[in-house]
Each structure stands twice: as structure tokens, then as C-alpha cells.
Amino acid sequence: MSNRKHNFSAGPCTLPLSVLEEAQAEFVDYQGAGMSLIEMSHRGKHFDAVANEAMTLALEVAGAPDDFSVLFLQGGALLQFSMVPMNLLTPGSQAGYVNSGTWAKGAITDAQAYGDVYTAWDGAGDNFTRMPRSSELEVRDNTRYLHITSNETIGGIRIYEWPEVDVPLVGDMSSDYLSRPIPWEKFDLVYGGVQKNLGPAGMAVVYVRKSILEKTNRDIGRYLRYDIQESKGSMFNTPPVFTIYMLGKVLKWMKAEGGIPAMEARAAEKAGLLYDTIDQSGGYYNCPVEVASRSHMNVVFRLPSEELEAKFLAEATAADLLNLKGHRSVGGCRASIYNALPMASVTALADFMQAFQQANG
Amino acid sequence: MSNRKHNFSAGPCTLPLSVLEEAQAEFVDYQGAGMSLIEMSHRGKHFDAVANEAMTLALEVAGAPDDFSVLFLQGGALLQFSMVPMNLLTPGSQAGYVNSGTWAKGAITDAQAYGDVYTAWDGAGDNFTRMPRSSELEVRDNTRYLHITSNETIGGIRIYEWPEVDVPLVGDMSSDYLSRPIPWEKFDLVYGGVQKNLGPAGMAVVYVRKSILEKTNRDIGRYLRYDIQESKGSMFNTPPVFTIYMLGKVLKWMKAEGGIPAMEARAAEKAGLLYDTIDQSGGYYNCPVEVASRSHMNVVFRLPSEELEAKFLAEATAADLLNLKGHRSVGGCRASIYNALPMASVTALADFMQAFQQANG
């Protein structure tokens, strides 16, 4: 494909071109079966193989220990904001939440509908420009779990020091999913939407520690129960067939590329190039984030004025560097550089930033 | 595509070939944008147009009045089993459910987690071989809604007489969605999974009467609130982009083919041919369903013995007539003949049934 653009979208976002081309080739007639995969029964042999491979790879690529199961659930991370407290917050317990920005706040709002929730650390005072150190976390007695957001897509910050606390963690990892190792021993549950690092929108991947499923709440609808979804292999109802199929292909690509170690190294390299460009601009480009908390997935930056930002975005678009506008709630610019975004796109952006500064300095 | 098979799957199932071919052609590079639609921001102009068209068509093709909104929600019909009572069953009210089979029972089970629920009619005594007449429904005082399942996919029965009751209806129409007119004045809410008549698996289409949204419950997670989803145009979080895109294409195809009147006429013709074949077989083929309640989407039938059924299924498969096995919970055979299944496939099946009977009578 010759006219492929540099796509810095915050999600949905760039997927590996080879994955897209494979899916296109087999879209109408899947493996000579005389029909598309999306026309097949989810209980049939073809999709069974697809789903099994995706689940196996989701555990393998993530390095999940044997005491974790993986679930494929519709509703994205947002439905997990409700499902986590619905299932885990049993009567008499409470949950602590790290308020690190927009997405953490959303998780807190939804959890409040289902139990006692408190803020274990609040980044509002710093305008959400950094993540907490463990020593700053205030975990109360009788806390069932501490909820963290590993990467805030809008604020452009990431957890750089996994919390050292005496309670299990629950993590929303949507926007840096499988781009770095997960310290499994700390977690009871990890979740994230797939539409950034893992595939097309329409699903969350949830890793859950099996032993906690014996003690989850039961007085909720069956779709929403982790224990039922786990016992049915995420096929309690008709699963999102196409999304699982694409997830499997992306995971296979990740594995072939070297898995999480390779993704982590590339992310550091890509983010490093952009932060270096910012830091070496003499203040022309400015990243409001504390250095230690800088995201390796979402690089946010400002220019000297909103007028220059508008010009920057317009000229970037003209140069095929797309979707660099910051989230509407914070403004500025944002380059999302997820796993599948090639280094060449980041190099092109860094070059463009330098040239733009020279022309508009 | 020359080797396309006759696909009688109960869902996911046959989609229009022209829709699949269109989607394939534009899969990697959407309208020359230099990226796939599934790589694009759901807030961008391309997907905005796709989503708007799908919503407009979903209302138009269904003939929904102005006081209805359409929602695109992940989780399939199964999550609606929970969302309906969560939102509608306010304290002090109760809900009546028509127990017409497997899917109705599921809806009842989930609703019981969220409020007072009773069975307004129970088909268990007839082994779920028929739907009720209005005169058989027992609707109690203070009933917020009466829940019906318009078509039971497993039992092969459909509602042939819409309930005449004094309370609003809520309808699960998953397996005959948009294959016949909906009497909107009777309904507060209509829902169904898309994976039969409307597109690939991974979403429910929900029509909700706008005026009821002022009185729905608020003490639930935001993803699960109809009022929030409606106010955000089903984009409160990242929507299932590909599913909505395909839904739009299928609806456009339906409209071009003549809309619901054409779908209804074709369904009657396709079902009629199969039921005639059954009825004219002298009892060789047997449909256990009461004639008035016979589904126009899922034609269930038995052969004289399980051995003959196994032989029938094996030879049908060899003749490229696929997925005719009945649901594992009831056995026998089932031909699902949804909107996109061509008449030619049904004719081929009817011919095969006659030939099989002659050879094995």
C-alpha cells in the first residue's frame, strides 16, 4: 500500500499493515470454507481454532502465570469500570483508587455506584502531570483492592513505579497494554480496551486471578459475572468474532516481532526521540509532564501559542502526519505512538517538528 | 466468489455477499485515506459519517417513530437482559416476562437480580412449541413492562399475535430483527443482537422511547445507563467501529432490496417452502411447532430417527448445505434462513430434503 499515512491517533489507531492485508485477503472466503469468518457459527471448528489461538497468545505474550485466566468481554474498559467493583467489592470491604487523570476519574465515578470507594492519591493538585510514588499512597484498612491506571491517554503520564502496597492491585492498562511487562504478583485483575495496542475497537481483554473467582459477588446479571465468563471461556454468549480474530493476528505479529521486550524497547526508542526533540527545542516545544512520569505511548506537548499549534497541526496534516491534535479537554498536541506505529512515522514527526520550529521559531 | 456455500447457521450467519465484497475492497485503505477504517479515531470525520449513516438507516429501515432513539451497545442481547431491568425496574414496580423458551428464560434469570419479576405466561407445559395468545397473558398490577421474545431461535417459534395489554412492552427481537414490522406504539424498548439479520457479532441495536429516559434508574455504572448512552449518541466510549460500519452496509442493502416489506415477504416465501416440504412429506419430516407459531427465521424439524438425522446432516454437509444441526439442547435439525440467505439456498435445501426422503424413506 503506497499511500499509507503516518497515523498518531490515540485510539482506534495504527495496526500492523501485514495484519490488515492478511485479514483483507481472507475476508470473503475464510480458508476456502465458502463463507466469511464473520458468517460462521462461533461454536464451529473454524472460530473455535481462532478463539483458542487468541486466548493462548493473550496469556503467552503477556507472560501471565498459570493462576490467571484471560477473558474477552464486550463493552471496552468502560464497562470494566463497573464490572470490577460489581464483582470484587463484596459487602464490608472498600476500594482505593489512584486518581491520575480523566480515565481514573471515570473508574472512580462508576465504582461509587457499587460500593465504598476512596481516593488513595489525588493528582488533581499537580494538574495530573505526574504519577504517585508508592510512599504517597494512602491505603486504608479493609481495602479489597487498589485501582491504578497504568497510562493516562489524555494526560500523557504513566506509572513508572508499580505500587508497593499490602493489598491486591487492579489495573486499567488500556493505553499501554502489553507494551511493557506486567508485575503479575501484585495484581488480582488487569484489564484494558483492545483498540490501542491490540486490535480494532469493541472489546476488553481482562486477566483475572482464578482464585478470586470463588469469592466474587453472585447477585448480578450473568453477562457481568467474571466467574461465569471464565467458566464459559468468554463464550457465554456470542462473542465479537471479528475482534477476537484480529486480536489473534495482532498478538501473533507481536510474538513474531519479539513480544513485550521488543515492544518495550521500541516504545522507549520512539518516545525517547520525541522527548529529545522537545527537550532540545529550547522551550519551543514544551511537555507539561514530570520527566519520570512521561508516557511511552502518548507524547503530549505544547507550542508557544495556540496560533502556532493550529498552524503546526495544519501543516502536519498536509505532510501526512495525522491525528496529532491533543484531546479536546486539554488542547495542545499529542502523538500517540502505540506498538504498531513504525519508527519511520516517529522519525518523520521528529524531523517535521524541527523543520517547523526553524520556519516558525 | 464461486465456491460460496449454503449457510444455515443460527448466528453468526450469512451476510449479503455484496456487502462482504465491498468491505473487503476498502478494508486496508478506506476511501483513499491512507489507513483502514478500523485504524481511525471514532471522533474523526470518516467514522462520524459511517456512524451517522448507520443510525439514520437503523431508524429509517425499522420505521421507528420520532420519539424513539437508536443505541448501539456492546454486549449483545445478553447484556440487555441485565440493562433492561437495571434501568427500567424502578423501586416499587415489577416486570412480567413471557417464558417462551431458552432465551426468555435467560432474560428472566438476569432480571431477577435487579427487581421483582414474575412469569406472565409459561410455555414450559407445551414444551415451548408455541407462543401465547393475548388472552392467555396474566399481567399484574403495577407492572412496569411486559417482556417478550419475538422469536425463539432454538425452539423455532415466533410471536404471531403481538400482545394486547395495558402495559408497555419490551421486546428481545434478536433472531427476527427487522424481518417484519414492529408495532412501535406498544413498545417502550426493543433490542436485539446484530449477529443474525444485521451484521457481524459484537453489538446490540436498542430502540428506546425517549420519554422513558427521564425516569430510568441513575445509581448504576455509566456504560449501563440508557440515558447517558442516548445523550452521547452511543459514543460515550469507543464504539465497536467495524461492527457499526458493517451494520450500516447491511442496512443499506436492506433498504435497496425493499426494506422490511421485502424482507417479510421473502421470509414468508422461504419459510413457506420449507414448511410445505415438511408438511408434504407424509410425516417423514416433522416440525414440533404449532402451525401458527412457526418461526419464519428458524425452521426446526425432526426425521424418523436420530440415525437418519445424523445421515441427513452428513449428506447435507457433503452437498454444501451447512450448519443444519439443531441446537445441542434440543437436537434434530434446524434451518436458519435469515434476511441475507438467498432463496436459492432454501430451494436447494428443499430439493435435498425431498431427494433424501426418496432415498431413505
XYZ file of C-alpha atoms in Angstrom:
722
model
C 0.000 0.000 0.000
C 1.728 3.088 -1.264
C -0.255 5.970 0.220
C -0.226 4.797 3.839
C -0.271 7.769 6.189
C 1.501 8.366 9.492
C -1.326 7.832 11.970
C -0.827 9.182 15.513
C -4.436 8.577 16.564
C -4.989 7.963 20.284
C -7.235 5.023 19.518
C -8.527 3.380 17.456
C -5.110 3.593 15.872
C -2.476 2.139 13.610
C -2.467 -1.639 13.278
C 0.268 -3.683 11.616
C -0.124 -3.390 7.843
C 0.653 -7.085 7.396
C -2.252 -7.950 9.697
C -4.641 -5.763 7.732
C -3.530 -7.269 4.438
C -3.902 -10.820 5.722
C -7.394 -10.099 7.011
C -8.361 -8.496 3.733
C -7.182 -11.454 1.696
C -9.269 -13.959 3.648
C -12.237 -11.703 4.391
C -14.877 -13.030 1.983
C -13.820 -16.688 1.828
C -12.109 -17.844 5.009
C -9.617 -20.615 4.328
C -11.665 -21.909 1.412
C -14.690 -22.570 3.622
C -17.071 -20.896 1.190
C -18.017 -18.154 3.627
C -16.537 -15.331 5.667
C -15.330 -15.984 9.204
C -17.882 -13.429 10.378
C -20.658 -15.583 8.893
C -19.641 -18.692 10.816
C -21.083 -20.118 13.985
C -18.974 -19.199 16.992
C -19.359 -22.843 18.069
C -17.871 -24.207 14.827
C -14.388 -25.561 14.237
C -13.001 -22.550 12.396
C -13.831 -19.967 15.018
C -13.007 -22.392 17.789
C -9.455 -22.533 16.470
C -9.321 -18.750 16.110
C -10.551 -18.140 19.657
C -8.275 -20.746 21.190
C -5.246 -19.311 19.470
C -6.116 -15.768 20.536
C -6.566 -16.850 24.165
C -3.374 -18.862 24.207
C -1.417 -15.987 22.703
C -3.009 -13.441 25.031
C -1.691 -15.412 28.003
C 1.649 -16.241 26.415
C 2.563 -12.815 25.060
C 1.532 -11.169 28.338
C 3.567 -13.683 30.321
C 0.565 -14.364 32.545
C 1.150 -17.016 35.213
C -0.952 -20.182 35.363
C -3.228 -18.796 38.040
C -4.588 -16.198 35.618
C -7.345 -16.646 33.055
C -7.946 -14.304 30.173
C -11.428 -13.072 29.301
C -12.630 -11.362 26.129
C -15.506 -9.085 27.101
C -17.506 -6.553 25.169
C -18.016 -3.023 26.461
C -14.413 -1.890 26.472
C -12.555 -0.710 29.550
C -15.524 1.473 30.410
C -17.760 -1.477 31.241
C -14.901 -2.826 33.370
C -15.161 0.366 35.438
C -18.486 -1.117 36.587
C -17.713 -4.827 36.444
C -14.669 -4.603 38.699
C -16.499 -3.208 41.744
C -19.687 -5.182 40.954
C -17.747 -8.415 41.192
C -14.950 -7.669 43.631
C -16.332 -5.175 46.115
C -18.085 -7.548 48.496
C -20.120 -6.127 51.397
C -17.972 -4.730 54.190
C -14.934 -4.034 52.039
C -13.820 -0.870 50.313
C -11.639 0.000 47.343
C -8.885 2.591 46.940
C -8.405 4.407 43.650
C -5.424 6.378 42.402
C -6.851 9.477 40.749
C -4.333 10.049 37.991
C -6.499 11.779 35.425
C -9.505 11.521 33.144
C -9.700 7.743 32.965
C -9.042 7.151 36.646
C -11.770 9.642 37.488
C -14.151 7.687 35.292
C -13.294 4.465 37.078
C -13.932 6.153 40.436
C -17.287 7.562 39.327
C -18.573 4.182 38.221
C -17.214 2.329 41.247
C -19.110 4.667 43.556
C -22.354 3.139 42.273
C -21.310 -0.246 43.624
C -19.626 0.232 46.976
C -17.372 2.182 49.305
C -14.643 3.852 47.330
C -11.943 6.291 48.384
C -9.138 8.178 46.669
C -5.768 6.784 47.735
C -3.864 9.528 45.940
C -5.058 12.545 44.036
C -3.126 14.078 41.157
C -5.512 16.985 40.744
C -3.241 19.292 42.752
C -0.496 18.793 40.160
C -2.978 19.107 37.320
C -2.423 15.408 36.576
C 1.117 15.918 35.316
C 2.644 13.048 37.284
C 2.029 9.633 38.799
C 2.462 8.919 42.516
C 5.344 7.219 44.254
C 4.391 4.282 46.476
C 5.197 6.326 49.570
C 2.463 8.779 48.635
C -0.332 6.213 48.512
C -2.752 6.165 51.421
C -4.253 2.698 51.606
C -6.895 2.233 54.277
C -7.772 -0.805 56.354
C -10.080 -3.355 54.841
C -9.216 -2.369 51.286
C -10.191 -5.087 48.832
C -8.077 -3.658 46.017
C -6.164 -0.578 44.920
C -7.097 0.537 41.414
C -4.493 2.136 39.193
C -4.414 3.414 35.617
C -1.060 2.422 34.176
C -1.111 5.110 31.497
C -3.350 8.158 31.160
C -4.013 8.623 27.441
C -5.081 12.248 27.744
C -2.575 13.465 30.321
C 0.326 11.594 28.747
C 1.597 10.158 32.027
C 2.435 6.601 33.010
C 3.107 4.736 36.189
C 6.877 4.322 36.420
C 6.960 2.703 39.861
C 4.423 -0.073 40.416
C 2.783 0.481 43.820
C 4.337 -1.325 46.762
C 1.253 -1.898 48.881
C -0.191 -4.673 51.017
C -3.398 -5.065 49.016
C -4.007 -6.544 45.556
C -3.880 -4.203 42.617
C -6.442 -3.854 39.856
C -5.099 -2.128 36.764
C -6.626 -0.369 33.790
C -3.858 -0.779 31.206
C -5.842 0.224 28.121
C -3.377 2.647 26.656
C -0.099 0.868 27.286
C -1.348 -2.698 27.210
C 1.364 -5.246 26.511
C 3.954 -2.575 25.825
C 5.862 -3.442 28.996
C 5.999 -6.321 31.492
C 3.158 -6.689 33.985
C 4.211 -7.499 37.567
C 1.588 -10.200 37.902
C 2.266 -10.998 41.550
C 0.860 -7.604 42.505
C -2.407 -7.944 40.591
C -5.743 -9.655 41.091
C -7.073 -8.268 37.834
C -5.759 -6.407 34.799
C -7.968 -5.013 32.058
C -7.896 -2.800 29.031
C -9.681 -1.983 25.820
C -8.102 -3.544 22.758
C -8.358 -0.537 20.463
C -4.872 0.828 21.054
C -2.160 -1.807 21.120
C -4.184 -4.928 20.395
C -6.766 -4.612 17.659
C -9.937 -2.944 16.436
C -12.357 -1.390 18.907
C -15.099 -3.417 20.532
C -13.667 -5.491 23.339
C -11.710 -5.534 26.572
C -9.076 -8.114 27.412
C -9.324 -8.974 31.104
C -6.806 -11.050 33.015
C -8.215 -12.343 36.270
C -6.600 -14.337 39.063
C -8.582 -17.573 39.155
C -8.652 -17.951 42.921
C -10.589 -14.717 43.426
C -13.467 -16.027 41.336
C -14.650 -18.179 44.228
C -15.422 -15.066 46.247
C -16.900 -12.653 43.721
C -20.436 -11.342 44.042
C -23.165 -13.507 42.557
C -26.230 -11.257 42.680
C -25.580 -9.616 39.307
C -26.611 -10.372 35.740
C -24.784 -13.268 34.152
C -23.008 -11.336 31.396
C -21.421 -9.201 34.095
C -20.105 -12.058 36.247
C -16.420 -12.850 35.891
C -16.914 -16.350 37.301
C -19.458 -17.252 34.619
C -17.486 -15.670 31.800
C -14.375 -17.523 32.921
C -16.114 -20.877 33.226
C -17.545 -20.466 29.718
C -14.286 -19.406 28.098
C -15.777 -15.979 27.275
C -18.366 -17.736 25.099
C -21.329 -17.464 27.411
C -22.970 -15.539 24.594
C -21.974 -14.844 21.015
C -18.534 -13.247 21.195
C -17.290 -10.405 18.967
C -15.902 -12.806 16.384
C -14.088 -10.343 14.156
C -12.432 -8.509 17.042
C -11.106 -11.754 18.533
C -9.846 -12.827 15.122
C -7.984 -9.548 14.652
C -6.642 -9.631 18.215
C -5.186 -13.065 17.484
C -3.453 -11.772 14.390
C -2.007 -8.752 16.221
C -0.744 -10.963 19.053
C 0.845 -13.321 16.537
C 2.545 -10.318 14.954
C 3.733 -9.133 18.389
C 5.151 -12.542 19.194
C 6.982 -12.735 15.870
C 8.402 -9.262 16.440
C 9.889 -10.273 19.782
C 6.988 -9.897 22.207
C 6.835 -7.463 25.085
C 10.632 -6.970 25.351
C 10.723 -5.779 21.756
C 7.593 -3.631 22.184
C 9.046 -2.069 25.332
C 12.375 -1.288 23.672
C 10.723 0.197 20.611
C 8.379 2.294 22.734
C 11.338 3.674 24.678
C 13.141 4.473 21.454
C 10.132 6.099 19.795
C 9.164 8.095 22.871
C 12.798 8.991 23.502
C 13.175 10.519 20.061
C 10.112 12.727 20.561
C 11.001 13.784 24.116
C 14.547 14.554 22.970
C 13.146 16.687 20.193
C 11.008 18.517 22.717
C 13.793 18.908 25.288
C 16.297 20.114 22.703
C 13.936 22.718 21.284
C 14.973 25.334 23.833
C 11.451 25.548 25.189
C 9.755 25.940 21.806
C 8.052 22.616 22.397
C 7.001 22.006 25.955
C 5.858 18.791 27.607
C 3.989 19.598 30.833
C 4.598 16.145 32.289
C 7.126 15.391 35.055
C 10.053 13.627 33.354
C 9.779 10.383 35.346
C 6.058 10.083 34.558
C 6.306 10.673 30.829
C 4.221 8.201 28.866
C 5.888 5.992 26.285
C 2.607 5.769 24.383
C 1.093 9.265 24.365
C 3.533 12.150 23.998
C 1.789 15.422 24.805
C 3.338 18.793 24.004
C 2.517 22.444 23.583
C 3.851 25.111 21.266
C 4.453 28.758 22.239
C 0.898 29.792 21.281
C -2.409 28.327 20.246
C -1.991 30.019 16.888
C 1.268 28.150 16.310
C -0.368 24.935 17.461
C -3.116 25.364 14.884
C -0.520 26.062 12.189
C 1.559 23.082 13.327
C -1.431 20.741 13.127
C -2.488 22.015 9.718
C 0.982 21.680 8.218
C 1.498 18.283 9.838
C -1.728 17.059 8.274
C -0.604 18.366 4.907
C 2.617 16.383 5.390
C 0.609 13.162 6.051
C 1.315 13.269 9.805
C -2.258 12.745 11.008
C -4.251 12.944 14.233
C -1.772 14.965 16.284
C -4.353 17.177 17.946
C -4.497 16.895 21.724
C -7.642 15.736 23.463
C -10.353 18.397 23.367
C -10.356 18.594 27.177
C -6.706 19.714 27.394
C -5.806 21.093 23.959
C -2.272 21.203 22.571
C -0.707 18.353 20.624
C -0.434 14.637 21.251
C 1.455 11.961 19.364
C 0.174 8.503 20.190
C 2.865 6.011 19.276
C 1.399 2.612 20.022
C 3.035 -0.740 19.374
C 2.181 -0.939 15.686
C 3.258 2.577 14.761
C 6.501 2.249 12.781
C 9.665 4.039 13.881
C 9.660 5.686 10.454
C 6.492 7.580 11.400
C 8.124 8.870 14.568
C 11.276 9.892 12.727
C 9.136 11.732 10.197
C 7.372 13.563 13.008
C 10.613 14.486 14.772
C 12.021 15.823 11.514
C 8.846 17.775 10.896
C 8.935 19.264 14.397
C 12.492 20.515 13.887
C 11.712 21.936 10.478
C 8.572 23.617 11.777
C 10.496 25.221 14.612
C 13.139 26.535 12.226
C 10.492 28.032 9.986
C 8.358 29.409 12.811
C 10.840 29.975 15.629
C -16.899 -15.937 -5.357
C -17.525 -19.335 -6.925
C -17.396 -21.745 -4.003
C -19.863 -19.968 -1.734
C -21.720 -22.464 0.446
C -25.342 -22.585 1.592
C -25.038 -21.420 5.190
C -27.960 -22.146 7.520
C -26.108 -21.108 10.679
C -28.281 -19.799 13.519
C -25.922 -16.880 14.074
C -23.428 -15.560 13.248
C -24.765 -16.293 9.801
C -24.935 -15.457 6.123
C -24.419 -11.815 5.230
C -25.038 -10.303 1.801
C -22.147 -11.237 -0.480
C -22.106 -7.751 -1.987
C -21.603 -6.280 1.496
C -18.683 -8.598 2.200
C -17.053 -7.797 -1.122
C -17.433 -4.047 -0.610
C -15.908 -4.265 2.863
C -13.043 -6.354 1.569
C -12.232 -3.898 -1.198
C -11.930 -0.946 1.173
C -10.528 -2.819 4.179
C -6.865 -1.730 4.109
C -7.245 1.751 2.633
C -10.604 3.325 3.423
C -11.687 5.730 0.699
C -8.103 6.627 -0.099
C -7.453 7.904 3.428
C -4.187 6.000 3.720
C -5.418 3.824 6.553
C -8.105 1.304 7.417
C -11.399 2.481 8.893
C -10.594 0.372 11.956
C -7.432 2.439 12.490
C -9.290 5.738 12.553
C -10.383 7.810 15.502
C -14.043 7.277 16.275
C -14.269 11.075 16.616
C -12.943 11.715 13.111
C -14.905 12.697 10.018
C -14.811 9.317 8.310
C -16.251 7.314 11.165
C -18.602 10.115 12.060
C -20.183 9.757 8.630
C -20.293 5.972 8.972
C -21.953 6.097 12.384
C -24.453 8.762 11.392
C -25.491 6.824 8.328
C -25.888 3.602 10.300
C -28.024 5.339 12.930
C -30.174 7.096 10.360
C -30.718 3.863 8.451
C -31.411 1.900 11.630
C -34.271 4.261 12.407
C -35.478 4.566 8.828
C -35.424 0.897 7.840
C -37.107 -0.063 11.115
C -39.752 2.609 10.626
C -39.134 3.890 14.142
C -41.224 6.939 15.107
C -39.598 10.210 16.127
C -39.971 9.501 19.822
C -37.502 6.614 19.566
C -33.729 6.788 19.656
C -31.456 4.015 18.493
C -28.463 2.905 20.559
C -25.525 0.759 19.508
C -24.330 -1.107 22.602
C -21.744 -3.778 23.116
C -22.543 -6.976 24.996
C -25.197 -8.363 22.681
C -28.755 -9.107 23.708
C -27.412 -10.887 26.772
C -26.197 -7.673 28.386
C -29.614 -6.181 27.621
C -31.118 -8.930 29.773
C -29.453 -7.032 32.651
C -29.627 -3.472 31.361
C -33.391 -3.511 30.821
C -34.326 -4.214 34.449
C -31.364 -2.192 35.795
C -32.669 0.894 34.034
C -36.434 0.387 33.877
C -37.355 -1.520 37.008
C -37.608 1.350 39.453
C -38.301 0.622 43.128
C -41.895 -0.400 43.799
C -42.585 -1.685 40.300
C -42.409 -5.176 38.887
C -41.927 -6.713 35.458
C -43.809 -9.509 33.721
C -41.979 -11.902 31.421
C -43.363 -14.274 28.817
C -41.436 -17.510 29.215
C -41.329 -18.740 25.645
C -38.125 -20.751 25.700
C -34.379 -20.700 26.181
C -33.813 -17.009 25.539
C -36.820 -15.805 27.510
C -35.657 -17.915 30.454
C -32.281 -16.217 30.255
C -33.898 -12.795 30.327
C -35.926 -13.806 33.388
C -32.886 -15.149 35.222
C -30.936 -11.939 34.776
C -33.865 -9.675 35.591
C -34.325 -11.427 38.928
C -31.018 -9.924 40.043
C -32.452 -6.434 39.649
C -36.033 -6.433 40.873
C -39.402 -8.091 41.222
C -40.097 -10.277 38.249
C -42.936 -12.677 37.501
C -43.858 -15.027 34.683
C -46.885 -13.706 32.811
C -47.203 -16.851 30.713
C -45.224 -20.075 30.757
C -44.710 -22.221 27.689
C -42.956 -24.983 29.585
C -46.150 -27.051 29.784
C -46.240 -27.215 25.983
C -42.508 -27.842 25.801
C -42.102 -24.392 24.256
C -43.755 -25.361 20.989
C -45.997 -22.316 20.774
C -46.371 -18.643 21.655
C -49.232 -17.314 23.793
C -52.370 -15.540 22.680
C -53.026 -12.204 24.355
C -55.922 -13.707 26.279
C -53.504 -16.088 27.998
C -51.239 -13.395 29.423
C -51.579 -12.660 33.129
C -50.383 -9.116 33.713
C -50.344 -7.998 37.331
C -50.934 -4.590 38.843
C -48.041 -2.182 38.962
C -46.236 -3.842 36.075
C -43.614 -1.540 34.578
C -43.261 -3.612 31.407
C -44.084 -6.945 29.850
C -41.058 -8.600 28.280
C -41.445 -10.757 25.193
C -39.101 -12.640 22.899
C -40.391 -12.165 19.376
C -38.672 -15.275 18.023
C -37.082 -18.168 19.904
C -34.045 -19.238 17.886
C -33.787 -22.671 19.476
C -37.458 -23.595 19.715
C -38.258 -22.230 16.258
C -41.346 -20.321 17.371
C -42.364 -16.734 16.851
C -44.944 -14.382 18.232
C -47.729 -14.199 15.685
C -50.074 -12.007 17.718
C -48.459 -9.001 19.397
C -49.717 -8.820 22.989
C -52.756 -6.646 23.623
C -52.019 -5.472 27.148
C -52.279 -2.258 29.144
C -48.565 -2.007 29.942
C -45.603 -1.134 27.719
C -43.806 -3.974 26.013
C -40.082 -4.628 25.971
C -39.002 -6.955 23.195
C -35.962 -9.103 22.528
C -36.079 -9.358 18.733
C -32.580 -10.750 18.164
C -33.476 -13.576 15.849
C -36.103 -11.951 13.671
C -34.907 -8.363 13.867
C -36.152 -6.176 11.036
C -37.700 -9.107 9.204
C -41.216 -7.841 9.911
C -42.849 -4.576 11.022
C -42.553 -3.566 14.667
C -45.766 -2.213 16.265
C -43.923 0.683 17.855
C -46.897 2.072 19.770
C -46.833 -0.982 22.016
C -43.157 -0.769 22.918
C -41.013 1.237 25.308
C -37.888 -0.596 24.250
C -36.833 -3.063 21.553
C -33.449 -4.762 21.465
C -31.547 -7.467 19.704
C -28.085 -8.729 18.881
C -26.939 -7.849 15.382
C -25.373 -11.190 14.515
C -28.356 -12.668 12.720
C -30.133 -10.271 10.396
C -27.953 -7.194 10.751
C -24.232 -7.792 10.756
C -21.246 -9.437 12.409
C -21.378 -10.341 16.100
C -20.434 -7.859 18.784
C -23.260 -5.440 19.355
C -26.908 -4.946 20.190
C -29.170 -2.461 18.483
C -31.525 -0.946 21.050
C -34.503 1.257 20.240
C -35.687 3.203 23.236
C -38.636 5.541 23.680
C -37.035 8.869 24.574
C -39.616 9.923 27.150
C -38.848 6.964 29.436
C -35.235 8.089 29.790
C -36.273 10.792 32.242
C -37.363 8.145 34.711
C -34.737 5.438 34.439
C -32.538 4.464 37.366
C -29.397 6.530 37.878
C -27.493 4.561 40.512
C -25.710 2.317 38.023
C -22.429 2.482 36.132
C -22.387 4.913 33.259
C -21.859 2.424 30.439
C -25.032 0.679 31.567
C -27.263 3.765 31.628
C -29.573 4.218 28.651
C -29.943 7.936 29.369
C -26.202 8.526 29.133
C -25.725 6.334 26.077
C -28.584 8.123 24.347
C -27.316 11.594 25.192
C -23.879 10.677 23.835
C -25.133 9.115 20.609
C -23.744 5.719 21.696
C -20.245 7.235 21.697
C -19.794 7.595 25.419
C -16.814 5.321 24.976
C -15.058 3.945 21.925
C -17.740 2.151 19.915
C -17.266 -1.116 18.005
C -16.268 0.686 14.838
C -16.160 -2.267 12.457
C -19.496 -3.672 13.611
C -21.246 -0.338 13.139
C -19.667 0.027 9.709
C -20.894 -3.407 8.648
C -24.339 -2.792 10.151
C -24.613 0.340 8.035
C -23.742 -1.611 4.898
C -26.285 -4.331 5.682
C -28.998 -1.758 6.357
C -28.189 -0.010 3.104
C -28.501 -3.350 1.332
C -31.843 -3.992 3.075
C -33.154 -0.603 2.035
C -32.109 -1.140 -1.578
C -33.772 -4.549 -1.564
C -37.096 -3.070 -0.479
C -36.763 -2.799 3.293
C -38.860 -4.659 5.811
C -41.770 -5.347 3.417
C -39.400 -7.181 1.087
C -37.661 -8.991 3.951
C -41.013 -10.054 5.366
C -42.260 -11.353 2.030
C -39.046 -13.242 1.347
C -39.042 -14.747 4.818
C -42.609 -15.962 4.334
C -41.681 -17.447 0.973
C -38.506 -19.130 2.228
C -40.139 -20.469 5.378
C -43.221 -21.494 3.410
C -41.193 -23.636 1.053
C -39.550 -25.496 3.921
C -42.735 -25.956 5.949
C -44.510 -27.171 2.786
C -41.727 -29.660 2.230
C -42.141 -30.849 5.800
C -45.933 -30.973 5.687
C -45.982 -32.796 2.354
C -43.524 -35.441 3.483
C -46.241 -37.620 4.978
C -44.720 -37.342 8.415
C -41.170 -38.216 7.341
C -40.139 -34.744 8.358
C -41.846 -33.418 11.454
C -41.943 -29.887 12.835
C -42.945 -29.975 16.517
C -44.131 -26.364 16.483
C -47.782 -25.305 16.493
C -48.554 -24.092 12.959
C -49.497 -20.532 13.953
C -46.299 -20.123 15.968
C -43.893 -21.381 13.323
C -40.845 -19.153 13.004
C -40.041 -17.571 9.673
C -36.367 -17.453 10.618
C -35.550 -20.782 12.282
C -37.252 -23.847 10.826
C -36.835 -26.806 13.178
C -37.644 -30.352 12.121
C -37.031 -33.949 13.051
C -36.561 -37.104 10.973
C -37.947 -40.541 11.875
C -34.834 -41.467 13.893
C -31.659 -39.973 15.253
C -29.716 -42.258 12.934
C -31.482 -40.770 9.920
C -30.881 -37.285 11.295
C -27.169 -37.978 11.516
C -27.152 -39.324 7.965
C -29.193 -36.337 6.772
C -26.757 -33.876 8.327
C -23.716 -35.664 6.938
C -25.091 -35.823 3.414
C -26.342 -32.246 3.566
C -22.867 -31.097 4.557
C -21.392 -33.059 1.664
C -23.858 -31.240 -0.607
C -22.652 -27.840 0.694
C -25.794 -27.324 2.798
C -24.080 -26.344 6.044
C -24.947 -25.819 9.712
C -28.301 -27.619 9.723
C -27.807 -29.315 13.069
C -30.347 -28.352 15.731
C -29.227 -26.679 18.930
C -27.463 -29.135 21.240
C -30.138 -28.627 23.901
C -32.951 -29.956 21.688
C -31.315 -31.993 18.917
C -32.850 -32.582 15.484
C -32.353 -30.255 12.556
C -32.707 -26.522 12.147
C -32.502 -24.337 9.065
C -31.912 -20.716 9.924
C -32.984 -18.623 6.968
C -32.213 -15.042 7.924
C -32.669 -11.984 5.728
C -29.450 -12.387 3.758
C -29.834 -16.086 2.975
C -30.719 -16.342 -0.721
C -33.862 -18.119 -1.867
C -31.587 -20.354 -3.951
C -30.151 -21.824 -0.743
C -33.637 -22.633 0.528
C -34.644 -24.186 -2.772
C -31.501 -26.287 -2.703
C -32.365 -27.460 0.794
C -35.969 -28.281 -0.108
C -34.777 -30.276 -3.114
C -32.243 -32.077 -0.967
C -34.883 -32.916 1.653
C -37.132 -34.472 -0.976
C -34.284 -36.434 -2.541
C -33.107 -37.632 0.849
C -36.591 -38.831 1.729
C -36.894 -40.740 -1.534
C -33.552 -42.415 -0.967
C -34.134 -43.117 2.719
C -37.924 -43.334 3.049
